[in-house]
């Protein structure tokens, strides 16, 4: 393989969790560290790609040569990604996007009222599916999804691949990989499966990027 197999290609990557506000001081998020997505961004830049990384709230340094856009909520991530997607050849969605957000983000902090014992109920609404929306564009980039499942990994990941109309989905061969520096991955496409053996996330990211480069 050429040393810079992605030269001249533009890659768009989402990474990290999203943060869904309840009020100015509270919100709903998850344990995604963003490490896998940032490793993929670094590997793609090393491979010569022009990389845009849309990141939720994470504590990670921007990889060299990568253009980073910081967002908080799923809606902000959606609004950042959608206009950029048509100008990219590849879209890799590693972000752990919240499926639901509080229906209202209150302007003022919710107060515990003296003498009132009732806890508030937080109504939730569905967030847009960023990956499915990009994959449904008239001329979509090559779309890669990630799947973290607690059971029936390959089966659920393949169902997700078909539902979101993706050429490739990458399943985390758990257990929980959040925050860890290593992982093992299962690549699933229409032709079948290929496992990337347990390794640090940067090694896996480089293998994944080489695999994607061959598909373009
Ligand atoms: O449906 P599920 O969340 O399990 O799908 C995971 C894949 O879809 C990941 O690639 C994730 O980044 C993407 N996704 C998204 N927008 C959402 C939910 C998931 O882009 N609202």
PDB file of N, CA, C and O in Angstrom, residues 9-38:
ATOM      1  N   UNK A   9      -7.866  13.017  -0.330  1.00  0.00           N
ATOM      2  CA  UNK A   9      -9.212  12.670   0.165  1.00  0.00           C
ATOM      3  C   UNK A   9      -9.558  13.514   1.391  1.00  0.00           C
ATOM      4  O   UNK A   9      -8.686  13.835   2.210  1.00  0.00           O
ATOM      5  N   UNK A  10     -10.850  13.847   1.514  1.00  0.00           N
ATOM      6  CA  UNK A  10     -11.328  14.591   2.681  1.00  0.00           C
ATOM      7  C   UNK A  10     -12.157  13.663   3.568  1.00  0.00           C
ATOM      8  O   UNK A  10     -13.111  13.040   3.095  1.00  0.00           O
ATOM      9  N   UNK A  11     -11.753  13.575   4.834  1.00  0.00           N
ATOM     10  CA  UNK A  11     -12.452  12.719   5.796  1.00  0.00           C
ATOM     11  C   UNK A  11     -13.113  13.548   6.882  1.00  0.00           C
ATOM     12  O   UNK A  11     -12.477  14.452   7.440  1.00  0.00           O
ATOM     13  N   UNK A  12     -14.345  13.211   7.191  1.00  0.00           N
ATOM     14  CA  UNK A  12     -15.092  13.860   8.265  1.00  0.00           C
ATOM     15  C   UNK A  12     -15.334  12.802   9.343  1.00  0.00           C
ATOM     16  O   UNK A  12     -15.775  11.690   9.039  1.00  0.00           O
ATOM     17  N   UNK A  13     -15.016  13.154  10.579  1.00  0.00           N
ATOM     18  CA  UNK A  13     -15.093  12.180  11.675  1.00  0.00           C
ATOM     19  C   UNK A  13     -15.829  12.819  12.848  1.00  0.00           C
ATOM     20  O   UNK A  13     -15.568  13.983  13.187  1.00  0.00           O
ATOM     21  N   UNK A  14     -16.743  12.070  13.477  1.00  0.00           N
ATOM     22  CA  UNK A  14     -17.306  12.527  14.754  1.00  0.00           C
ATOM     23  C   UNK A  14     -16.706  11.690  15.871  1.00  0.00           C
ATOM     24  O   UNK A  14     -16.381  10.521  15.676  1.00  0.00           O
ATOM     25  N   UNK A  15     -16.551  12.306  17.055  1.00  0.00           N
ATOM     26  CA  UNK A  15     -15.942  11.584  18.168  1.00  0.00           C
ATOM     27  C   UNK A  15     -16.461  12.099  19.505  1.00  0.00           C
ATOM     28  O   UNK A  15     -16.936  13.232  19.608  1.00  0.00           O
ATOM     29  N   UNK A  16     -16.337  11.243  20.504  1.00  0.00           N
ATOM     30  CA  UNK A  16     -16.675  11.639  21.869  1.00  0.00           C
ATOM     31  C   UNK A  16     -18.146  11.460  22.189  1.00  0.00           C
ATOM     32  O   UNK A  16     -18.916  10.958  21.375  1.00  0.00           O
ATOM     33  N   UNK A  17     -18.519  11.904  23.384  1.00  0.00           N
ATOM     34  CA  UNK A  17     -19.930  11.845  23.768  1.00  0.00           C
ATOM     35  C   UNK A  17     -20.645  13.104  23.294  1.00  0.00           C
ATOM     36  O   UNK A  17     -20.014  13.987  22.700  1.00  0.00           O
ATOM     37  N   UNK A  18     -21.929  13.188  23.519  1.00  0.00           N
ATOM     38  CA  UNK A  18     -22.608  14.486  23.444  1.00  0.00           C
ATOM     39  C   UNK A  18     -23.089  14.827  24.852  1.00  0.00           C
ATOM     40  O   UNK A  18     -23.130  13.965  25.725  1.00  0.00           O
ATOM     41  N   UNK A  19     -23.384  16.093  25.060  1.00  0.00           N
ATOM     42  CA  UNK A  19     -23.879  16.574  26.355  1.00  0.00           C
ATOM     43  C   UNK A  19     -25.213  17.258  26.093  1.00  0.00           C
ATOM     44  O   UNK A  19     -25.289  18.210  25.307  1.00  0.00           O
ATOM     45  N   UNK A  20     -26.248  16.728  26.713  1.00  0.00           N
ATOM     46  CA  UNK A  20     -27.609  17.213  26.464  1.00  0.00           C
ATOM     47  C   UNK A  20     -28.081  17.993  27.684  1.00  0.00           C
ATOM     48  O   UNK A  20     -28.333  17.422  28.733  1.00  0.00           O
ATOM     49  N   UNK A  21     -28.177  19.341  27.553  1.00  0.00           N
ATOM     50  CA  UNK A  21     -28.452  20.154  28.743  1.00  0.00           C
ATOM     51  C   UNK A  21     -29.859  19.960  29.313  1.00  0.00           C
ATOM     52  O   UNK A  21     -30.826  19.799  28.560  1.00  0.00           O
ATOM     53  N   UNK A  22     -29.916  19.986  30.657  1.00  0.00           N
ATOM     54  CA  UNK A  22     -31.186  20.014  31.380  1.00  0.00           C
ATOM     55  C   UNK A  22     -31.465  21.460  31.791  1.00  0.00           C
ATOM     56  O   UNK A  22     -32.555  21.975  31.619  1.00  0.00           O
ATOM     57  N   UNK A  23     -30.439  22.101  32.321  1.00  0.00           N
ATOM     58  CA  UNK A  23     -30.478  23.514  32.703  1.00  0.00           C
ATOM     59  C   UNK A  23     -29.042  24.020  32.585  1.00  0.00           C
ATOM     60  O   UNK A  23     -28.178  23.285  32.112  1.00  0.00           O
ATOM     61  N   UNK A  24     -28.758  25.268  33.007  1.00  0.00           N
ATOM     62  CA  UNK A  24     -27.392  25.789  32.767  1.00  0.00           C
ATOM     63  C   UNK A  24     -26.274  25.005  33.463  1.00  0.00           C
ATOM     64  O   UNK A  24     -25.107  25.156  33.102  1.00  0.00           O
ATOM     65  N   UNK A  25     -26.606  24.224  34.476  1.00  0.00           N
ATOM     66  CA  UNK A  25     -25.536  23.548  35.221  1.00  0.00           C
ATOM     67  C   UNK A  25     -25.622  22.013  35.149  1.00  0.00           C
ATOM     68  O   UNK A  25     -24.736  21.327  35.646  1.00  0.00           O
ATOM     69  N   UNK A  26     -26.668  21.475  34.533  1.00  0.00           N
ATOM     70  CA  UNK A  26     -26.825  20.020  34.519  1.00  0.00           C
ATOM     71  C   UNK A  26     -27.070  19.509  33.103  1.00  0.00           C
ATOM     72  O   UNK A  26     -27.532  20.244  32.231  1.00  0.00           O
ATOM     73  N   UNK A  27     -26.767  18.235  32.940  1.00  0.00           N
ATOM     74  CA  UNK A  27     -27.049  17.642  31.641  1.00  0.00           C
ATOM     75  C   UNK A  27     -26.880  16.140  31.653  1.00  0.00           C
ATOM     76  O   UNK A  27     -26.490  15.556  32.661  1.00  0.00           O
ATOM     77  N   UNK A  28     -27.166  15.527  30.512  1.00  0.00           N
ATOM     78  CA  UNK A  28     -27.066  14.075  30.359  1.00  0.00           C
ATOM     79  C   UNK A  28     -25.954  13.786  29.359  1.00  0.00           C
ATOM     80  O   UNK A  28     -25.919  14.367  28.276  1.00  0.00           O
ATOM     81  N   UNK A  29     -25.046  12.898  29.741  1.00  0.00           N
ATOM     82  CA  UNK A  29     -23.950  12.553  28.848  1.00  0.00           C
ATOM     83  C   UNK A  29     -23.627  11.067  29.006  1.00  0.00           C
ATOM     84  O   UNK A  29     -24.419  10.313  29.569  1.00  0.00           O
ATOM     85  N   UNK A  30     -22.494  10.619  28.494  1.00  0.00           N
ATOM     86  CA  UNK A  30     -22.108   9.213  28.620  1.00  0.00           C
ATOM     87  C   UNK A  30     -20.587   9.123  28.757  1.00  0.00           C
ATOM     88  O   UNK A  30     -19.884  10.130  28.712  1.00  0.00           O
ATOM     89  N   UNK A  31     -20.093   7.903  28.896  1.00  0.00           N
ATOM     90  CA  UNK A  31     -18.680   7.694  29.232  1.00  0.00           C
ATOM     91  C   UNK A  31     -17.734   7.620  28.035  1.00  0.00           C
ATOM     92  O   UNK A  31     -16.592   7.221  28.189  1.00  0.00           O
ATOM     93  N   UNK A  32     -18.179   7.988  26.843  1.00  0.00           N
ATOM     94  CA  UNK A  32     -17.259   7.957  25.702  1.00  0.00           C
ATOM     95  C   UNK A  32     -16.076   8.893  25.958  1.00  0.00           C
ATOM     96  O   UNK A  32     -16.256  10.054  26.334  1.00  0.00           O
ATOM     97  N   UNK A  33     -14.866   8.398  25.738  1.00  0.00           N
ATOM     98  CA  UNK A  33     -13.669   9.222  25.961  1.00  0.00           C
ATOM     99  C   UNK A  33     -13.250   9.967  24.705  1.00  0.00           C
ATOM    100  O   UNK A  33     -12.481  10.923  24.766  1.00  0.00           O
ATOM    101  N   UNK A  34     -13.717   9.493  23.534  1.00  0.00           N
ATOM    102  CA  UNK A  34     -13.298  10.074  22.264  1.00  0.00           C
ATOM    103  C   UNK A  34     -11.990   9.498  21.745  1.00  0.00           C
ATOM    104  O   UNK A  34     -11.542   9.863  20.646  1.00  0.00           O
ATOM    105  N   UNK A  35     -11.352   8.614  22.504  1.00  0.00           N
ATOM    106  CA  UNK A  35     -10.014   8.120  22.119  1.00  0.00           C
ATOM    107  C   UNK A  35      -9.996   7.419  20.760  1.00  0.00           C
ATOM    108  O   UNK A  35      -9.072   7.621  19.973  1.00  0.00           O
ATOM    109  N   UNK A  36     -11.019   6.593  20.487  1.00  0.00           N
ATOM    110  CA  UNK A  36     -11.017   5.871  19.210  1.00  0.00           C
ATOM    111  C   UNK A  36     -11.135   6.853  18.038  1.00  0.00           C
ATOM    112  O   UNK A  36     -10.394   6.771  17.063  1.00  0.00           O
ATOM    113  N   UNK A  37     -12.070   7.795  18.152  1.00  0.00           N
ATOM    114  CA  UNK A  37     -12.265   8.760  17.069  1.00  0.00           C
ATOM    115  C   UNK A  37     -11.049   9.640  16.842  1.00  0.00           C
ATOM    116  O   UNK A  37     -10.682   9.939  15.701  1.00  0.00           O
ATOM    117  N   UNK A  38     -10.403  10.068  17.944  1.00  0.00           N
ATOM    118  CA  UNK A  38      -9.202  10.896  17.815  1.00  0.00           C
ATOM    119  C   UNK A  38      -8.057  10.087  17.209  1.00  0.00           C
ATOM    120  O   UNK A  38      -7.262  10.606  16.416  1.00  0.00           O
TER     121      UNK A  38
END
